[in-house]
mmCIF file of C-alpha atoms in Angstrom:
data_model
loop_
_atom_site.group_PDB
_atom_site.id
_atom_site.type_symbol
_atom_site.label_atom_id
_atom_site.label_comp_id
_atom_site.label_asym_id
_atom_site.label_seq_id
_atom_site.Cartn_x
_atom_site.Cartn_y
_atom_site.Cartn_z
ATOM 1 C CA UNK K 105 9.488 -16.004 -11.248
ATOM 2 C CA UNK K 106 12.434 -16.753 -8.743
ATOM 3 C CA UNK K 107 13.370 -13.548 -7.245
ATOM 4 C CA UNK K 108 10.990 -10.612 -7.613
ATOM 5 C CA UNK K 109 9.016 -9.713 -4.474
ATOM 6 C CA UNK K 110 5.401 -10.346 -4.520
ATOM 7 C CA UNK K 111 2.588 -8.252 -2.786
ATOM 8 C CA UNK K 112 -0.656 -7.895 -2.023
ATOM 9 C CA UNK K 113 -1.994 -4.214 -2.177
ATOM 10 C CA UNK K 114 -4.205 -4.376 -0.106
ATOM 11 C CA UNK K 115 -6.220 -7.216 1.394
ATOM 12 C CA UNK K 116 -9.119 -5.568 3.221
ATOM 13 C CA UNK K 117 -9.278 -6.734 6.918
ATOM 14 C CA UNK K 118 -12.789 -6.746 7.287
ATOM 15 C CA UNK K 119 -13.376 -9.816 4.957
ATOM 16 C CA UNK K 120 -10.782 -12.127 6.616
ATOM 17 C CA UNK K 121 -10.498 -13.088 9.924
ATOM 18 C CA UNK K 122 -7.041 -12.287 11.356
ATOM 19 C CA UNK K 123 -6.384 -15.923 11.822
ATOM 20 C CA UNK K 124 -7.530 -16.579 8.328
ATOM 21 C CA UNK K 125 -5.207 -13.828 7.055
ATOM 22 C CA UNK K 126 -2.378 -15.319 8.630
ATOM 23 C CA UNK K 127 -3.157 -18.358 7.856
ATOM 24 C CA UNK K 128 -3.346 -17.732 3.841
ATOM 25 C CA UNK K 129 -0.438 -15.201 4.074
ATOM 26 C CA UNK K 130 1.972 -18.154 5.544
ATOM 27 C CA UNK K 131 1.132 -20.363 3.020
ATOM 28 C CA UNK K 132 1.685 -18.100 0.289
ATOM 29 C CA UNK K 133 4.778 -17.452 1.892
ATOM 30 C CA UNK K 134 5.956 -20.909 1.785
ATOM 31 C CA UNK K 135 4.385 -21.398 -2.016
ATOM 32 C CA UNK K 136 6.480 -18.546 -3.100
ATOM 33 C CA UNK K 137 9.689 -19.422 -1.699
ATOM 34 C CA UNK K 138 9.689 -16.512 0.945
ATOM 35 C CA UNK K 139 9.114 -13.636 -1.567
ATOM 36 C CA UNK K 140 5.333 -12.323 -0.330
ATOM 37 C CA UNK K 141 4.961 -9.215 1.657
ATOM 38 C CA UNK K 142 1.646 -8.785 2.895
ATOM 39 C CA UNK K 143 -0.407 -5.763 2.388
ATOM 40 C CA UNK K 144 -3.418 -5.001 4.145
ATOM 41 C CA UNK K 145 -5.896 -2.308 4.742
ATOM 42 C CA UNK K 146 -9.110 -1.065 6.248
ATOM 43 C CA UNK K 147 -10.855 -0.482 2.555
ATOM 44 C CA UNK K 148 -13.683 2.317 2.833
ATOM 45 C CA UNK K 149 -16.949 2.881 4.306
ATOM 46 C CA UNK K 150 -18.790 2.358 0.969
ATOM 47 C CA UNK K 151 -17.274 -0.723 0.486
ATOM 48 C CA UNK K 152 -17.491 -1.898 3.995
ATOM 49 C CA UNK K 153 -21.381 -1.153 4.796
ATOM 50 C CA UNK K 154 -22.846 -1.041 1.257
ATOM 51 C CA UNK K 155 -20.712 -4.434 -0.222
ATOM 52 C CA UNK K 156 -20.028 -6.257 2.940
ATOM 53 C CA UNK K 157 -22.793 -5.307 5.345
ATOM 54 C CA UNK K 158 -20.583 -4.566 8.221
ATOM 55 C CA UNK K 159 -20.242 -1.760 10.839
ATOM 56 C CA UNK K 160 -17.189 0.529 9.341
ATOM 57 C CA UNK K 161 -16.138 2.223 12.967
ATOM 58 C CA UNK K 162 -13.650 1.849 15.431
ATOM 59 C CA UNK K 163 -11.132 1.726 12.847
ATOM 60 C CA UNK K 164 -7.856 2.788 15.005
ATOM 61 C CA UNK K 165 -8.702 -0.006 17.423
ATOM 62 C CA UNK K 166 -9.711 -2.407 14.573
ATOM 63 C CA UNK K 167 -6.691 -2.103 12.764
ATOM 64 C CA UNK K 168 -4.266 -2.105 16.024
ATOM 65 C CA UNK K 169 -5.758 -5.462 17.143
ATOM 66 C CA UNK K 170 -6.330 -7.100 13.701
ATOM 67 C CA UNK K 171 -2.509 -6.369 12.879
ATOM 68 C CA UNK K 172 -1.088 -7.512 16.226
ATOM 69 C CA UNK K 173 -2.854 -10.900 16.035
ATOM 70 C CA UNK K 174 -1.825 -11.218 12.152
ATOM 71 C CA UNK K 175 1.925 -10.355 13.478
ATOM 72 C CA UNK K 176 2.072 -12.757 16.197
ATOM 73 C CA UNK K 177 0.654 -15.489 13.950
ATOM 74 C CA UNK K 178 3.167 -14.685 11.199
ATOM 75 C CA UNK K 179 6.230 -14.150 13.375
ATOM 76 C CA UNK K 180 5.650 -16.745 16.524
ATOM 77 C CA UNK K 181 2.897 -19.157 15.093
ATOM 78 C CA UNK K 182 0.836 -18.824 18.143
ATOM 79 C CA UNK K 183 -1.217 -15.975 19.970
ATOM 80 C CA UNK K 184 -2.840 -15.479 22.827
ATOM 81 C CA UNK K 185 -4.668 -12.335 22.522
ATOM 82 C CA UNK K 186 -7.580 -10.469 24.408
ATOM 83 C CA UNK K 187 -8.770 -7.173 23.065
ATOM 84 C CA UNK K 188 -12.137 -4.957 22.729
ATOM 85 C CA UNK K 189 -12.781 -6.302 19.414
ATOM 86 C CA UNK K 190 -10.666 -9.831 18.828
ATOM 87 C CA UNK K 191 -10.046 -12.562 21.386
ATOM 88 C CA UNK K 192 -8.054 -15.253 19.343
ATOM 89 C CA UNK K 193 -5.690 -17.739 20.953
ATOM 90 C CA UNK K 194 -4.268 -21.116 19.177
ATOM 91 C CA UNK K 195 -1.100 -22.257 17.449
ATOM 92 C CA UNK K 196 -0.699 -22.281 13.619
ATOM 93 C CA UNK K 197 1.558 -24.832 12.282
ATOM 94 C CA UNK K 198 2.094 -24.390 8.589
ATOM 95 C CA UNK K 199 5.200 -26.320 7.682
ATOM 96 C CA UNK K 200 8.344 -24.419 6.301
ATOM 97 C CA UNK K 201 6.944 -20.746 6.811
ATOM 98 C CA UNK K 202 9.241 -17.685 7.397
ATOM 99 C CA UNK K 203 7.798 -14.441 8.585
ATOM 100 C CA UNK K 204 6.656 -12.243 5.841
ATOM 101 C CA UNK K 205 6.624 -8.459 6.160
ATOM 102 C CA UNK K 206 3.467 -6.746 6.824
ATOM 103 C CA UNK K 207 2.602 -3.266 5.364
ATOM 104 C CA UNK K 208 -0.496 -1.465 6.113
ATOM 105 C CA UNK K 209 -2.783 0.801 3.850
ATOM 106 C CA UNK K 210 -2.124 4.132 5.847
ATOM 107 C CA UNK K 211 -3.234 7.629 5.020
ATOM 108 C CA UNK K 212 -4.449 9.244 8.221
ATOM 109 C CA UNK K 213 -2.529 10.376 11.085
ATOM 110 C CA UNK K 214 -4.083 7.306 13.398
ATOM 111 C CA UNK K 215 -3.690 4.503 11.203
ATOM 112 C CA UNK K 216 -0.075 5.759 10.368
ATOM 113 C CA UNK K 217 0.651 6.002 14.078
ATOM 114 C CA UNK K 218 -0.604 2.012 14.054
ATOM 115 C CA UNK K 219 1.439 1.099 10.688
ATOM 116 C CA UNK K 220 4.819 2.975 12.121
ATOM 117 C CA UNK K 221 4.595 1.375 15.525
ATOM 118 C CA UNK K 222 3.517 -2.472 15.123
ATOM 119 C CA UNK K 223 3.555 -3.222 10.920
ATOM 120 C CA UNK K 224 6.730 -2.873 8.770
ATOM 121 C CA UNK K 225 5.728 0.388 7.152
ATOM 122 C CA UNK K 226 2.732 1.524 4.654
ATOM 123 C CA UNK K 227 1.206 1.495 1.179
ATOM 124 C CA UNK K 228 -0.013 4.681 -0.149
ATOM 125 C CA UNK K 229 -2.429 5.432 -3.271
ATOM 126 C CA UNK K 230 -3.405 8.668 -4.752
ATOM 127 C CA UNK K 231 -0.364 10.226 -2.581
ATOM 128 C CA UNK K 232 1.691 12.817 -4.144
ATOM 129 C CA UNK K 233 4.906 14.190 -3.452
ATOM 130 C CA UNK K 234 4.241 17.205 -1.299
ATOM 131 C CA UNK K 235 1.684 14.911 0.647
ATOM 132 C CA UNK K 236 4.411 12.333 1.125
ATOM 133 C CA UNK K 237 6.927 14.733 2.922
ATOM 134 C CA UNK K 238 4.895 16.667 4.487
ATOM 135 C CA UNK K 239 2.095 13.952 5.803
ATOM 136 C CA UNK K 240 2.703 10.282 5.345
ATOM 137 C CA UNK K 241 6.760 10.127 5.728
ATOM 138 C CA UNK K 242 6.883 12.226 9.259
ATOM 139 C CA UNK K 243 3.736 10.735 10.856
ATOM 140 C CA UNK K 244 4.991 7.322 10.279
ATOM 141 C CA UNK K 245 8.427 7.879 11.271
ATOM 142 C CA UNK K 246 7.875 9.274 14.275
ATOM 143 C CA UNK K 247 5.558 6.507 15.476
ATOM 144 C CA UNK K 248 8.139 4.066 14.466
ATOM 145 C CA UNK K 249 11.277 5.767 16.455
ATOM 146 C CA UNK K 250 8.691 6.160 19.644
ATOM 147 C CA UNK K 251 9.489 2.269 19.591
ATOM 148 C CA UNK K 252 12.540 2.308 18.435
ATOM 149 C CA UNK K 253 12.419 1.336 14.860
ATOM 150 C CA UNK K 254 13.796 3.013 11.745
ATOM 151 C CA UNK K 255 13.776 0.543 9.353
ATOM 152 C CA UNK K 256 10.006 1.628 7.920
ATOM 153 C CA UNK K 257 9.101 0.903 4.379
ATOM 154 C CA UNK K 258 6.955 3.453 2.231
ATOM 155 C CA UNK K 259 5.815 2.100 -0.564
ATOM 156 C CA UNK K 260 4.052 4.564 -3.087
ATOM 157 C CA UNK K 261 1.639 3.420 -5.474
ATOM 158 C CA UNK K 262 1.503 5.902 -8.471
ATOM 159 C CA UNK K 263 0.303 6.022 -11.918
ATOM 160 C CA UNK K 264 2.956 5.923 -14.515
ATOM 161 C CA UNK K 265 3.202 6.415 -18.272
ATOM 162 C CA UNK K 266 5.784 7.413 -20.656
ATOM 163 C CA UNK K 267 3.899 9.201 -23.242
ATOM 164 C CA UNK K 268 2.163 12.603 -24.565
ATOM 165 C CA UNK K 269 2.031 14.469 -21.435
ATOM 166 C CA UNK K 270 -1.214 15.779 -22.132
ATOM 167 C CA UNK K 271 -2.738 12.532 -23.516
ATOM 168 C CA UNK K 272 -1.402 10.486 -20.395
ATOM 169 C CA UNK K 273 -3.057 13.019 -17.663
ATOM 170 C CA UNK K 274 -6.191 12.736 -19.853
ATOM 171 C CA UNK K 275 -6.200 8.803 -19.404
ATOM 172 C CA UNK K 276 -5.054 8.775 -15.788
ATOM 173 C CA UNK K 277 -7.810 11.187 -15.009
ATOM 174 C CA UNK K 278 -10.366 9.383 -16.738
ATOM 175 C CA UNK K 279 -9.197 5.716 -15.507
ATOM 176 C CA UNK K 280 -8.781 7.046 -11.679
ATOM 177 C CA UNK K 281 -10.961 10.116 -11.691
ATOM 178 C CA UNK K 282 -13.415 8.482 -9.556
ATOM 179 C CA UNK K 283 -11.213 7.865 -6.328
ATOM 180 C CA UNK K 284 -10.938 11.609 -5.813
ATOM 181 C CA UNK K 285 -14.647 10.785 -4.671
ATOM 182 C CA UNK K 286 -13.723 8.614 -1.779
ATOM 183 C CA UNK K 287 -12.921 10.557 1.426
ATOM 184 C CA UNK K 288 -9.366 9.186 2.162
ATOM 185 C CA UNK K 289 -8.113 9.869 -1.190
ATOM 186 C CA UNK K 290 -10.134 13.545 -1.599
ATOM 187 C CA UNK K 291 -8.198 14.072 1.821
ATOM 188 C CA UNK K 292 -4.735 13.179 0.203
ATOM 189 C CA UNK K 293 -5.409 14.854 -2.781
ATOM 190 C CA UNK K 294 -6.545 18.247 -0.863
ATOM 191 C CA UNK K 295 -2.978 18.092 0.498
ATOM 192 C CA UNK K 296 -1.617 17.846 -2.843
ATOM 193 C CA UNK K 297 -3.531 20.896 -3.953
ATOM 194 C CA UNK K 298 -4.869 18.650 -7.092
ATOM 195 C CA UNK K 299 -6.935 16.010 -8.699
ATOM 196 C CA UNK K 300 -5.741 12.645 -10.025
ATOM 197 C CA UNK K 301 -4.054 13.529 -13.169
ATOM 198 C CA UNK K 302 -1.775 15.883 -10.946
ATOM 199 C CA UNK K 303 0.018 13.129 -8.839
ATOM 200 C CA UNK K 304 0.472 10.938 -12.027
ATOM 201 C CA UNK K 305 4.331 10.434 -13.349
ATOM 202 C CA UNK K 306 3.923 11.189 -17.118
ATOM 203 C CA UNK K 307 6.074 12.431 -20.006
ATOM 204 C CA UNK K 308 8.770 11.157 -22.110
ATOM 205 C CA UNK K 309 11.698 9.321 -20.237
ATOM 206 C CA UNK K 310 13.516 11.971 -18.866
ATOM 207 C CA UNK K 311 10.672 13.716 -17.142
ATOM 208 C CA UNK K 312 9.390 10.427 -15.771
ATOM 209 C CA UNK K 313 12.673 9.451 -14.180
ATOM 210 C CA UNK K 314 13.214 13.031 -12.635
ATOM 211 C CA UNK K 315 9.526 12.396 -11.236
ATOM 212 C CA UNK K 316 10.071 9.618 -9.606
ATOM 213 C CA UNK K 317 13.500 10.504 -8.052
ATOM 214 C CA UNK K 318 11.528 13.188 -6.557
ATOM 215 C CA UNK K 319 9.195 10.819 -4.961
ATOM 216 C CA UNK K 320 12.565 9.177 -3.497
ATOM 217 C CA UNK K 321 13.954 12.282 -2.081
ATOM 218 C CA UNK K 322 10.314 12.945 -0.482
ATOM 219 C CA UNK K 323 10.864 9.775 1.375
ATOM 220 C CA UNK K 324 9.307 6.699 -0.675
ATOM 221 C CA UNK K 325 11.529 3.350 -0.633
ATOM 222 C CA UNK K 326 9.303 1.274 -2.984
ATOM 223 C CA UNK K 327 7.907 2.562 -5.873
ATOM 224 C CA UNK K 328 4.820 0.382 -6.930
ATOM 225 C CA UNK K 329 4.036 1.555 -10.619
ATOM 226 C CA UNK K 330 0.326 1.191 -12.151
ATOM 227 C CA UNK K 331 1.487 1.456 -15.827
ATOM 228 C CA UNK K 332 -1.146 3.371 -17.673
ATOM 229 C CA UNK K 333 -1.461 2.420 -21.461
ATOM 230 C CA UNK K 334 -1.871 5.982 -23.407
ATOM 231 C CA UNK K 335 -2.925 7.116 -27.233
ATOM 232 C CA UNK K 336 -3.319 4.998 -30.195
ATOM 233 C CA UNK K 337 -0.766 2.803 -29.682
ATOM 234 C CA UNK K 338 -1.334 1.622 -25.796
ATOM 235 C CA UNK K 339 1.030 -1.267 -25.929
ATOM 236 C CA UNK K 340 3.987 0.559 -27.285
ATOM 237 C CA UNK K 341 3.454 3.263 -24.539
ATOM 238 C CA UNK K 342 3.364 0.574 -22.206
ATOM 239 C CA UNK K 343 6.758 -1.119 -23.689
ATOM 240 C CA UNK K 344 8.112 2.342 -23.075
ATOM 241 C CA UNK K 345 7.210 2.781 -19.960
ATOM 242 C CA UNK K 346 8.035 -0.698 -18.453
ATOM 243 C CA UNK K 347 11.606 -0.477 -20.316
ATOM 244 C CA UNK K 348 12.302 2.951 -18.467
ATOM 245 C CA UNK K 349 11.482 1.251 -14.931
ATOM 246 C CA UNK K 350 13.688 -1.780 -16.100
ATOM 247 C CA UNK K 351 16.568 0.611 -16.808
ATOM 248 C CA UNK K 352 16.152 2.429 -13.544
ATOM 249 C CA UNK K 353 16.115 -0.571 -11.242
ATOM 250 C CA UNK K 354 18.920 0.102 -8.672
ATOM 251 C CA UNK K 355 19.810 3.635 -10.141
ATOM 252 C CA UNK K 356 16.828 4.856 -7.685
#
């Protein structure tokens, strides 16, 4: 492709030193002609402690320092940072590199505050329209205003299927139901008052378009569509969904 934005949603911070993260991001930014959006996130306790064998603690401080270092390297090409968790100093010289936006997977109040103050926005998952309008958008927007910013991106990841509504809800629950057992997502679903299937955007073309418009009205600046194949002819379902999404570009 030559025009489409490319993004990571999301790279866990604990698996990469911030220097390495910035180096990889800038290299990718050059390779893609300046079309990268870097999405980073803390991951989850069970993943970090069980799979990576690392301590999942001091998360707000970790996120603040990590993003500060990455942002400085991406925007300035050098950093001289001394914090409680990271001490990083040096210059990064990647030919023809330009800064890329940095988005943070943020759901809790403290991480939303970090994303609003020092990143370019957030990427969500398992967040419904009520949660978006009453929790995510107000908190990140308030943090951004405190530092004089109003250009925050709120990228909302959501399962989408143009298909029979009941069949689509069942498929979404089957595929993604395990997310409701992760504490951070469980809290978001509790705000919504439902389960994974309840936040999915499913139904015929008219219903899906209406629900996507509802997400936009709730504060989403970008929809990250996870297309869910449904039914005995999943390819047709996916094509219907893709065709609808294509038709909505620039209209929502």
